[in-house]
């Protein structure tokens, strides 16, 4: 096995963790008490899933995709001492625009939460004449400033890198249609100021040997810096007689030029198997949106939405997962290139 390290120096000794269960030889394993957020988790809330968490001042904060009894999704903050038991706010996040006026997205789903320098960014799927990417920032989790939409519709799965590369913010996205998109690759865009985005590049192609990712793919948690490059978990989708099935894959992107794929596993690393993944509002969906990692031990905890109904947690180590991706690597399309035809 190659020695692989987490290179961003965050120590998180209190993050959720369980050792790999005996007899399990998969690269990623589930928390034994999943789902960590169950159905009807708070008064008036039907489901919470596809949500983002982050370590903050010794405990954990999250931005949650909440569906109340209208079933229209919105975002709420949540807090946890251990990253597993969550107390969800009773009210949606109250955004203001840059002029200080209240601004509430008509709907908001699949949030990611990423710290770049001293600012936390929330990236979600918003309504901008159809599905598009919404962004907001906060420094204290009390005041949330909604920013200009970065991209034209239709687009989803906006995933920000946790540091600037070559002096620019870098964001992944998955251009799509406004419905249950039956296609899609992952692209990347850069911005010097978080307002103007360009230098667009193609990153990853759907398909390859893995049928589990034959219909479309989309970025997951913010990429994690490792000694082999950026480790990113993502979702891959296949169509079946019973509808779409969402699994989780893993890829390593080049550290300095992340539109280049270095290694990409042909295998899923987690696929719907447990009752809470197979059965819910939408069956057979495993949708990763966040990860915590501890530089001292190399531990990684992944938060994923299960069956559009629950939140699950799964574990791996940087050493295990990166070696697995290298061992099961396949080159798909021109993924290894700069992504600029
Ligand atoms: C996608 C998104 C996700 C959802 C998935 C499966 O298009 O809407 O929020 O988990 O479909 O329903």
mmCIF file of C-alpha atoms and ligand atoms in Angstrom:
data_model
loop_
_atom_site.group_PDB
_atom_site.id
_atom_site.type_symbol
_atom_site.label_atom_id
_atom_site.label_comp_id
_atom_site.label_asym_id
_atom_site.label_seq_id
_atom_site.Cartn_x
_atom_site.Cartn_y
_atom_site.Cartn_z
ATOM 1 C CA UNK A 1 0.000 0.000 0.000
ATOM 2 C CA UNK A 2 1.158 3.501 -0.826
ATOM 3 C CA UNK A 3 1.503 5.791 2.172
ATOM 4 C CA UNK A 4 -1.148 8.504 1.814
ATOM 5 C CA UNK A 5 -1.754 11.453 4.120
ATOM 6 C CA UNK A 6 -4.329 14.174 4.607
ATOM 7 C CA UNK A 7 -2.403 17.356 3.889
ATOM 8 C CA UNK A 8 -4.765 20.023 5.281
ATOM 9 C CA UNK A 9 -3.751 20.075 8.907
ATOM 10 C CA UNK A 10 -7.111 19.958 10.694
ATOM 11 C CA UNK A 11 -7.109 17.750 13.815
ATOM 12 C CA UNK A 12 -10.584 16.452 14.684
ATOM 13 C CA UNK A 13 -10.168 13.878 17.464
ATOM 14 C CA UNK A 14 -13.882 14.213 18.394
ATOM 15 C CA UNK A 15 -15.309 13.492 14.937
ATOM 16 C CA UNK A 16 -17.608 10.462 14.566
ATOM 17 C CA UNK A 17 -15.662 7.251 14.065
ATOM 18 C CA UNK A 18 -16.046 3.467 14.135
ATOM 19 C CA UNK A 19 -13.444 0.898 13.104
ATOM 20 C CA UNK A 20 -14.192 -1.317 10.129
ATOM 21 C CA UNK A 21 -16.420 -4.190 11.289
ATOM 22 C CA UNK A 22 -14.871 -7.660 11.300
ATOM 23 C CA UNK A 23 -15.557 -9.506 8.050
ATOM 24 C CA UNK A 24 -16.150 -6.319 6.038
ATOM 25 C CA UNK A 25 -13.598 -5.865 3.261
ATOM 26 C CA UNK A 26 -15.215 -2.899 1.502
ATOM 27 C CA UNK A 27 -13.341 0.400 1.171
ATOM 28 C CA UNK A 28 -16.131 2.299 2.998
ATOM 29 C CA UNK A 29 -18.248 1.002 5.890
ATOM 30 C CA UNK A 30 -21.439 2.282 7.531
ATOM 31 C CA UNK A 31 -22.027 3.692 10.998
ATOM 32 C CA UNK A 32 -23.642 0.878 12.979
ATOM 33 C CA UNK A 33 -26.502 3.049 14.258
ATOM 34 C CA UNK A 34 -27.557 4.533 10.902
ATOM 35 C CA UNK A 35 -29.620 6.426 10.021
ATOM 36 C CA UNK A 36 -28.364 9.172 12.332
ATOM 37 C CA UNK A 37 -31.335 11.379 11.367
ATOM 38 C CA UNK A 38 -34.576 9.420 11.138
ATOM 39 C CA UNK A 39 -38.031 10.175 9.714
ATOM 40 C CA UNK A 40 -40.128 12.965 11.300
ATOM 41 C CA UNK A 41 -37.052 14.170 13.217
ATOM 42 C CA UNK A 42 -38.645 17.378 14.561
ATOM 43 C CA UNK A 43 -42.086 18.895 14.916
ATOM 44 C CA UNK A 44 -43.503 19.630 11.472
ATOM 45 C CA UNK A 45 -40.507 18.091 9.677
ATOM 46 C CA UNK A 46 -41.150 15.055 7.482
ATOM 47 C CA UNK A 47 -37.620 14.359 6.231
ATOM 48 C CA UNK A 48 -34.019 15.565 6.412
ATOM 49 C CA UNK A 49 -31.427 14.231 3.933
ATOM 50 C CA UNK A 50 -28.654 15.304 1.489
ATOM 51 C CA UNK A 51 -27.141 17.679 4.047
ATOM 52 C CA UNK A 52 -23.798 19.287 4.900
ATOM 53 C CA UNK A 53 -21.813 19.379 8.139
ATOM 54 C CA UNK A 54 -18.628 21.057 9.282
ATOM 55 C CA UNK A 55 -16.474 21.193 12.421
ATOM 56 C CA UNK A 56 -16.859 24.518 14.202
ATOM 57 C CA UNK A 57 -15.360 25.723 17.486
ATOM 58 C CA UNK A 58 -14.985 22.273 19.051
ATOM 59 C CA UNK A 59 -18.367 20.896 17.965
ATOM 60 C CA UNK A 60 -20.271 20.455 14.706
ATOM 61 C CA UNK A 61 -22.625 22.576 12.638
ATOM 62 C CA UNK A 62 -24.748 21.554 9.719
ATOM 63 C CA UNK A 63 -26.835 23.035 6.944
ATOM 64 C CA UNK A 64 -29.711 20.635 6.429
ATOM 65 C CA UNK A 65 -32.075 19.992 3.579
ATOM 66 C CA UNK A 66 -35.383 20.049 5.408
ATOM 67 C CA UNK A 67 -38.776 19.114 4.012
ATOM 68 C CA UNK A 68 -41.724 20.127 6.151
ATOM 69 C CA UNK A 69 -45.282 19.004 5.470
ATOM 70 C CA UNK A 70 -45.423 21.062 2.282
ATOM 71 C CA UNK A 71 -42.485 18.867 1.055
ATOM 72 C CA UNK A 72 -40.888 21.913 -0.570
ATOM 73 C CA UNK A 73 -37.226 21.824 0.529
ATOM 74 C CA UNK A 74 -35.524 24.612 2.473
ATOM 75 C CA UNK A 75 -32.309 24.989 4.495
ATOM 76 C CA UNK A 76 -31.952 25.010 8.280
ATOM 77 C CA UNK A 77 -28.966 25.098 10.576
ATOM 78 C CA UNK A 78 -28.353 22.255 13.018
ATOM 79 C CA UNK A 79 -25.926 21.751 15.880
ATOM 80 C CA UNK A 80 -24.277 18.699 17.401
ATOM 81 C CA UNK A 81 -21.666 17.995 20.069
ATOM 82 C CA UNK A 82 -20.630 14.650 18.555
ATOM 83 C CA UNK A 83 -21.593 14.896 14.867
ATOM 84 C CA UNK A 84 -24.265 12.208 15.292
ATOM 85 C CA UNK A 85 -27.054 13.626 17.507
ATOM 86 C CA UNK A 86 -28.378 16.757 15.849
ATOM 87 C CA UNK A 87 -30.627 19.557 17.076
ATOM 88 C CA UNK A 88 -32.202 21.215 14.077
ATOM 89 C CA UNK A 89 -33.273 24.882 14.170
ATOM 90 C CA UNK A 90 -37.007 25.516 14.154
ATOM 91 C CA UNK A 91 -36.745 28.159 11.432
ATOM 92 C CA UNK A 92 -35.173 28.222 7.969
ATOM 93 C CA UNK A 93 -31.883 30.096 7.524
ATOM 94 C CA UNK A 94 -32.789 33.767 7.049
ATOM 95 C CA UNK A 95 -30.738 34.998 4.107
ATOM 96 C CA UNK A 96 -30.235 38.650 3.230
ATOM 97 C CA UNK A 97 -28.981 39.933 -0.074
ATOM 98 C CA UNK A 98 -25.837 42.036 -0.348
ATOM 99 C CA UNK A 99 -27.889 45.232 0.123
ATOM 100 C CA UNK A 100 -29.200 43.841 3.444
ATOM 101 C CA UNK A 101 -32.741 43.026 2.264
ATOM 102 C CA UNK A 102 -34.350 39.724 3.245
ATOM 103 C CA UNK A 103 -33.932 37.165 0.492
ATOM 104 C CA UNK A 104 -35.435 33.707 0.665
ATOM 105 C CA UNK A 105 -34.883 31.201 -2.145
ATOM 106 C CA UNK A 106 -38.179 29.712 -3.402
ATOM 107 C CA UNK A 107 -36.684 26.312 -2.733
ATOM 108 C CA UNK A 108 -33.255 25.095 -1.684
ATOM 109 C CA UNK A 109 -31.812 21.601 -1.679
ATOM 110 C CA UNK A 110 -28.639 19.482 -1.579
ATOM 111 C CA UNK A 111 -26.497 22.023 0.343
ATOM 112 C CA UNK A 112 -22.728 21.875 0.648
ATOM 113 C CA UNK A 113 -20.910 23.859 3.335
ATOM 114 C CA UNK A 114 -17.270 24.784 2.711
ATOM 115 C CA UNK A 115 -14.794 27.050 4.503
ATOM 116 C CA UNK A 116 -12.388 28.995 2.306
ATOM 117 C CA UNK A 117 -9.947 31.185 4.229
ATOM 118 C CA UNK A 118 -12.061 32.812 6.984
ATOM 119 C CA UNK A 119 -15.467 32.532 5.299
ATOM 120 C CA UNK A 120 -18.032 29.723 5.180
ATOM 121 C CA UNK A 121 -19.887 29.263 1.901
ATOM 122 C CA UNK A 122 -23.197 27.473 1.456
ATOM 123 C CA UNK A 123 -23.809 26.164 -2.050
ATOM 124 C CA UNK A 124 -27.159 24.631 -2.920
ATOM 125 C CA UNK A 125 -29.613 23.955 -5.725
ATOM 126 C CA UNK A 126 -31.873 26.996 -6.046
ATOM 127 C CA UNK A 127 -34.621 28.256 -8.319
ATOM 128 C CA UNK A 128 -33.235 30.648 -10.939
ATOM 129 C CA UNK A 129 -35.788 30.212 -13.718
ATOM 130 C CA UNK A 130 -35.292 26.499 -13.110
ATOM 131 C CA UNK A 131 -32.756 24.437 -11.190
ATOM 132 C CA UNK A 132 -29.496 26.360 -10.743
ATOM 133 C CA UNK A 133 -26.765 26.919 -8.189
ATOM 134 C CA UNK A 134 -27.296 29.291 -5.275
ATOM 135 C CA UNK A 135 -24.490 30.574 -3.040
ATOM 136 C CA UNK A 136 -24.359 32.419 0.272
ATOM 137 C CA UNK A 137 -21.669 33.222 2.804
ATOM 138 C CA UNK A 138 -21.369 33.642 6.538
ATOM 139 C CA UNK A 139 -18.604 34.169 9.033
ATOM 140 C CA UNK A 140 -20.544 33.657 12.255
ATOM 141 C CA UNK A 141 -23.514 31.423 11.332
ATOM 142 C CA UNK A 142 -25.808 34.255 12.470
ATOM 143 C CA UNK A 143 -25.723 36.507 9.399
ATOM 144 C CA UNK A 144 -26.089 34.844 6.011
ATOM 145 C CA UNK A 145 -25.486 36.884 2.863
ATOM 146 C CA UNK A 146 -26.916 35.524 -0.347
ATOM 147 C CA UNK A 147 -24.588 36.180 -3.297
ATOM 148 C CA UNK A 148 -25.049 36.459 -7.065
ATOM 149 C CA UNK A 149 -25.865 33.126 -8.704
ATOM 150 C CA UNK A 150 -22.569 31.909 -10.163
ATOM 151 C CA UNK A 151 -23.881 30.058 -13.209
ATOM 152 C CA UNK A 152 -26.696 30.121 -15.730
ATOM 153 C CA UNK A 153 -29.504 27.577 -15.397
ATOM 154 C CA UNK A 154 -29.736 24.637 -15.503
ATOM 155 C CA UNK A 155 -27.138 23.314 -13.131
ATOM 156 C CA UNK A 156 -26.818 21.376 -9.850
ATOM 157 C CA UNK A 157 -24.270 19.859 -7.504
ATOM 158 C CA UNK A 158 -22.175 22.979 -6.968
ATOM 159 C CA UNK A 159 -19.132 21.913 -4.942
ATOM 160 C CA UNK A 160 -16.546 24.466 -3.847
ATOM 161 C CA UNK A 161 -12.907 23.531 -3.235
ATOM 162 C CA UNK A 162 -11.829 24.386 0.328
ATOM 163 C CA UNK A 163 -8.947 26.569 -0.841
ATOM 164 C CA UNK A 164 -8.121 28.825 -3.739
ATOM 165 C CA UNK A 165 -6.032 27.216 -6.462
ATOM 166 C CA UNK A 166 -3.745 29.488 -8.496
ATOM 167 C CA UNK A 167 -5.284 32.440 -6.627
ATOM 168 C CA UNK A 168 -8.884 31.647 -7.700
ATOM 169 C CA UNK A 169 -11.945 30.082 -6.105
ATOM 170 C CA UNK A 170 -12.716 26.798 -7.856
ATOM 171 C CA UNK A 171 -16.202 25.285 -8.087
ATOM 172 C CA UNK A 172 -17.407 22.029 -9.582
ATOM 173 C CA UNK A 173 -20.877 21.824 -11.082
ATOM 174 C CA UNK A 174 -23.040 19.523 -13.168
ATOM 175 C CA UNK A 175 -24.887 21.281 -15.998
ATOM 176 C CA UNK A 176 -28.275 19.630 -16.458
ATOM 177 C CA UNK A 177 -31.914 20.189 -17.278
ATOM 178 C CA UNK A 178 -34.559 21.435 -14.884
ATOM 179 C CA UNK A 179 -36.129 18.041 -14.166
ATOM 180 C CA UNK A 180 -34.806 14.600 -13.279
ATOM 181 C CA UNK A 181 -31.845 15.098 -15.593
ATOM 182 C CA UNK A 182 -31.075 11.964 -17.625
ATOM 183 C CA UNK A 183 -27.470 13.016 -18.451
ATOM 184 C CA UNK A 184 -24.512 14.853 -16.983
ATOM 185 C CA UNK A 185 -20.765 15.202 -16.489
ATOM 186 C CA UNK A 186 -18.851 17.196 -13.873
ATOM 187 C CA UNK A 187 -17.316 20.526 -14.913
ATOM 188 C CA UNK A 188 -15.171 23.108 -13.111
ATOM 189 C CA UNK A 189 -15.103 26.914 -13.123
ATOM 190 C CA UNK A 190 -12.819 29.482 -11.527
ATOM 191 C CA UNK A 191 -13.404 32.925 -10.068
ATOM 192 C CA UNK A 192 -11.071 35.599 -8.714
ATOM 193 C CA UNK A 193 -13.848 37.279 -6.698
ATOM 194 C CA UNK A 194 -16.772 34.822 -6.311
ATOM 195 C CA UNK A 195 -18.784 37.007 -8.739
ATOM 196 C CA UNK A 196 -17.360 36.369 -12.202
ATOM 197 C CA UNK A 197 -16.810 32.718 -13.085
ATOM 198 C CA UNK A 198 -14.914 31.401 -16.100
ATOM 199 C CA UNK A 199 -12.011 29.241 -17.310
ATOM 200 C CA UNK A 200 -14.586 26.447 -17.507
ATOM 201 C CA UNK A 201 -13.171 22.931 -17.813
ATOM 202 C CA UNK A 202 -14.599 19.457 -18.162
ATOM 203 C CA UNK A 203 -13.547 17.229 -15.255
ATOM 204 C CA UNK A 204 -15.265 13.833 -15.352
ATOM 205 C CA UNK A 205 -17.321 11.841 -17.828
ATOM 206 C CA UNK A 206 -20.236 9.628 -16.827
ATOM 207 C CA UNK A 207 -19.895 5.978 -17.742
ATOM 208 C CA UNK A 208 -16.834 3.817 -18.177
ATOM 209 C CA UNK A 209 -16.914 0.171 -17.160
ATOM 210 C CA UNK A 210 -19.096 0.961 -14.165
ATOM 211 C CA UNK A 211 -22.768 0.731 -15.108
ATOM 212 C CA UNK A 212 -23.607 2.249 -11.710
ATOM 213 C CA UNK A 213 -22.457 5.637 -13.106
ATOM 214 C CA UNK A 214 -23.730 5.242 -16.668
ATOM 215 C CA UNK A 215 -26.549 7.844 -16.633
ATOM 216 C CA UNK A 216 -25.010 10.837 -14.842
ATOM 217 C CA UNK A 217 -22.562 11.811 -12.126
ATOM 218 C CA UNK A 218 -22.351 14.761 -9.710
ATOM 219 C CA UNK A 219 -19.864 16.077 -7.159
ATOM 220 C CA UNK A 220 -20.343 15.235 -3.480
ATOM 221 C CA UNK A 221 -18.588 16.591 -0.398
ATOM 222 C CA UNK A 222 -15.953 19.315 -0.833
ATOM 223 C CA UNK A 223 -12.768 17.717 -2.197
ATOM 224 C CA UNK A 224 -10.312 16.588 0.502
ATOM 225 C CA UNK A 225 -6.610 17.470 0.138
ATOM 226 C CA UNK A 226 -4.318 14.430 0.215
ATOM 227 C CA UNK A 227 -0.699 13.722 -0.676
ATOM 228 C CA UNK A 228 -1.972 12.107 -3.939
ATOM 229 C CA UNK A 229 -4.239 15.000 -4.979
ATOM 230 C CA UNK A 230 -7.841 16.016 -4.275
ATOM 231 C CA UNK A 231 -9.963 13.106 -3.061
ATOM 232 C CA UNK A 232 -13.595 13.549 -3.994
ATOM 233 C CA UNK A 233 -16.574 11.341 -3.256
ATOM 234 C CA UNK A 234 -19.354 11.778 -5.794
ATOM 235 C CA UNK A 235 -22.641 10.214 -6.814
ATOM 236 C CA UNK A 236 -23.097 8.064 -9.886
ATOM 237 C CA UNK A 237 -26.516 7.180 -11.275
ATOM 238 C CA UNK A 238 -27.842 4.320 -13.355
ATOM 239 C CA UNK A 239 -31.311 3.822 -14.866
ATOM 240 C CA UNK A 240 -33.239 0.631 -14.143
ATOM 241 C CA UNK A 241 -36.760 -0.696 -14.730
ATOM 242 C CA UNK A 242 -37.551 0.676 -11.267
ATOM 243 C CA UNK A 243 -36.071 4.122 -11.840
ATOM 244 C CA UNK A 244 -32.724 5.734 -11.033
ATOM 245 C CA UNK A 245 -30.258 4.206 -8.546
ATOM 246 C CA UNK A 246 -27.702 6.505 -6.840
ATOM 247 C CA UNK A 247 -24.369 5.070 -5.604
ATOM 248 C CA UNK A 248 -21.197 6.684 -4.285
ATOM 249 C CA UNK A 249 -17.884 6.699 -6.166
ATOM 250 C CA UNK A 250 -14.435 8.154 -5.459
ATOM 251 C CA UNK A 251 -11.926 9.989 -7.641
ATOM 252 C CA UNK A 252 -8.532 11.690 -7.194
ATOM 253 C CA UNK A 253 -8.076 14.995 -9.019
ATOM 254 C CA UNK A 254 -4.733 16.632 -9.726
ATOM 255 C CA UNK A 255 -3.637 18.905 -6.865
ATOM 256 C CA UNK A 256 -2.740 21.942 -9.000
ATOM 257 C CA UNK A 257 -4.925 21.375 -12.044
ATOM 258 C CA UNK A 258 -8.060 19.689 -10.674
ATOM 259 C CA UNK A 259 -9.750 19.422 -14.081
ATOM 260 C CA UNK A 260 -7.369 16.483 -14.611
ATOM 261 C CA UNK A 261 -8.466 13.142 -13.178
ATOM 262 C CA UNK A 262 -5.472 11.188 -11.821
ATOM 263 C CA UNK A 263 -7.309 8.080 -10.636
ATOM 264 C CA UNK A 264 -10.931 7.074 -10.721
ATOM 265 C CA UNK A 265 -12.413 3.847 -9.391
ATOM 266 C CA UNK A 266 -14.465 1.800 -11.827
ATOM 267 C CA UNK A 267 -16.347 0.414 -8.793
ATOM 268 C CA UNK A 268 -18.882 2.091 -6.563
ATOM 269 C CA UNK A 269 -17.525 2.497 -3.038
ATOM 270 C CA UNK A 270 -21.002 2.386 -1.429
ATOM 271 C CA UNK A 271 -24.343 1.428 -3.010
ATOM 272 C CA UNK A 272 -27.886 1.153 -1.588
ATOM 273 C CA UNK A 273 -28.068 -2.073 0.443
ATOM 274 C CA UNK A 274 -29.559 -1.207 3.828
ATOM 275 C CA UNK A 275 -33.298 -0.730 4.418
ATOM 276 C CA UNK A 276 -32.887 3.034 4.931
ATOM 277 C CA UNK A 277 -31.091 3.359 1.557
ATOM 278 C CA UNK A 278 -33.346 1.031 -0.406
ATOM 279 C CA UNK A 279 -36.691 2.239 0.895
ATOM 280 C CA UNK A 280 -37.961 5.762 1.497
ATOM 281 C CA UNK A 281 -39.489 8.715 -0.307
ATOM 282 C CA UNK A 282 -37.257 7.845 -3.282
ATOM 283 C CA UNK A 283 -35.929 4.289 -3.127
ATOM 284 C CA UNK A 284 -32.288 3.370 -3.785
ATOM 285 C CA UNK A 285 -30.620 6.740 -3.305
ATOM 286 C CA UNK A 286 -27.265 7.234 -1.599
ATOM 287 C CA UNK A 287 -26.247 10.885 -1.990
ATOM 288 C CA UNK A 288 -23.035 12.140 -0.257
ATOM 289 C CA UNK A 289 -22.867 15.889 0.545
ATOM 290 C CA UNK A 290 -20.251 16.299 3.296
ATOM 291 C CA UNK A 291 -17.200 14.747 4.931
ATOM 292 C CA UNK A 292 -15.155 15.335 8.086
ATOM 293 C CA UNK A 293 -11.535 14.278 8.335
ATOM 294 C CA UNK A 294 -8.821 14.098 10.974
ATOM 295 C CA UNK A 295 -5.284 14.791 9.749
ATOM 296 C CA UNK A 296 -3.683 12.972 12.702
ATOM 297 C CA UNK A 297 -5.314 9.584 12.059
ATOM 298 C CA UNK A 298 -6.380 9.888 8.394
ATOM 299 C CA UNK A 299 -9.976 9.098 9.389
ATOM 300 C CA UNK A 300 -12.823 10.271 7.151
ATOM 301 C CA UNK A 301 -16.557 10.348 8.020
ATOM 302 C CA UNK A 302 -18.911 10.823 5.071
ATOM 303 C CA UNK A 303 -22.466 12.174 5.489
ATOM 304 C CA UNK A 304 -24.957 11.020 2.904
ATOM 305 C CA UNK A 305 -28.648 11.282 2.209
ATOM 306 C CA UNK A 306 -30.407 7.908 2.098
ATOM 307 C CA UNK A 307 -33.561 7.307 0.031
ATOM 308 C CA UNK A 308 -34.375 11.065 0.096
ATOM 309 C CA UNK A 309 -35.545 10.430 3.677
ATOM 310 C CA UNK A 310 -32.640 9.895 6.108
ATOM 311 C CA UNK A 311 -29.072 10.972 6.904
ATOM 312 C CA UNK A 312 -26.448 8.233 7.113
ATOM 313 C CA UNK A 313 -22.770 8.271 8.068
ATOM 314 C CA UNK A 314 -20.043 6.065 6.591
ATOM 315 C CA UNK A 315 -16.330 5.758 7.341
ATOM 316 C CA UNK A 316 -13.024 5.129 5.633
ATOM 317 C CA UNK A 317 -9.416 6.261 6.014
ATOM 318 C CA UNK A 318 -7.446 8.305 3.520
ATOM 319 C CA UNK A 319 -4.956 5.430 3.203
ATOM 320 C CA UNK A 320 -7.669 2.834 2.456
ATOM 321 C CA UNK A 321 -9.749 4.832 0.032
ATOM 322 C CA UNK A 322 -6.940 6.407 -1.982
ATOM 323 C CA UNK A 323 -5.204 3.050 -2.420
ATOM 324 C CA UNK A 324 -8.525 1.472 -3.408
ATOM 325 C CA UNK A 325 -9.123 4.144 -6.049
ATOM 326 C CA UNK A 326 -5.588 3.687 -7.427
ATOM 327 C CA UNK A 327 -5.940 -0.136 -7.500
ATOM 328 C CA UNK A 328 -9.323 -0.027 -9.257
ATOM 329 C CA UNK A 329 -8.509 2.936 -11.518
ATOM 330 C CA UNK A 330 -9.851 3.143 -15.045
ATOM 331 C CA UNK A 331 -9.364 5.935 -17.526
ATOM 332 C CA UNK A 332 -12.702 7.231 -18.811
ATOM 333 C CA UNK A 333 -12.876 9.381 -21.958
ATOM 334 C CA UNK A 334 -10.339 12.201 -21.854
ATOM 335 C CA UNK A 335 -10.700 12.693 -18.090
ATOM 336 C CA UNK A 336 -6.898 12.708 -17.677
ATOM 337 C CA UNK A 337 -6.600 15.757 -19.947
ATOM 338 C CA UNK A 338 -7.109 19.423 -19.073
ATOM 339 C CA UNK A 339 -10.807 19.260 -20.047
ATOM 340 C CA UNK A 340 -10.665 21.897 -22.747
ATOM 341 C CA UNK A 341 -11.500 20.610 -26.188
HETATM 342 C C1 LIG B 1 -31.639 14.527 -7.671
HETATM 343 C C2 LIG B 1 -31.700 15.565 -6.569
HETATM 344 C C3 LIG B 1 -31.403 14.941 -5.205
HETATM 345 C C4 LIG B 1 -32.147 13.644 -5.004
HETATM 346 C C5 LIG B 1 -32.020 12.738 -6.202
HETATM 347 C C6 LIG B 1 -32.830 11.461 -6.070
HETATM 348 O O1 LIG B 1 -32.078 15.070 -8.893
HETATM 349 O O2 LIG B 1 -32.975 16.111 -6.557
HETATM 350 O O3 LIG B 1 -31.801 15.844 -4.221
HETATM 351 O O4 LIG B 1 -31.587 12.985 -3.872
HETATM 352 O O5 LIG B 1 -32.459 13.419 -7.351
HETATM 353 O O6 LIG B 1 -34.210 11.736 -5.918
#
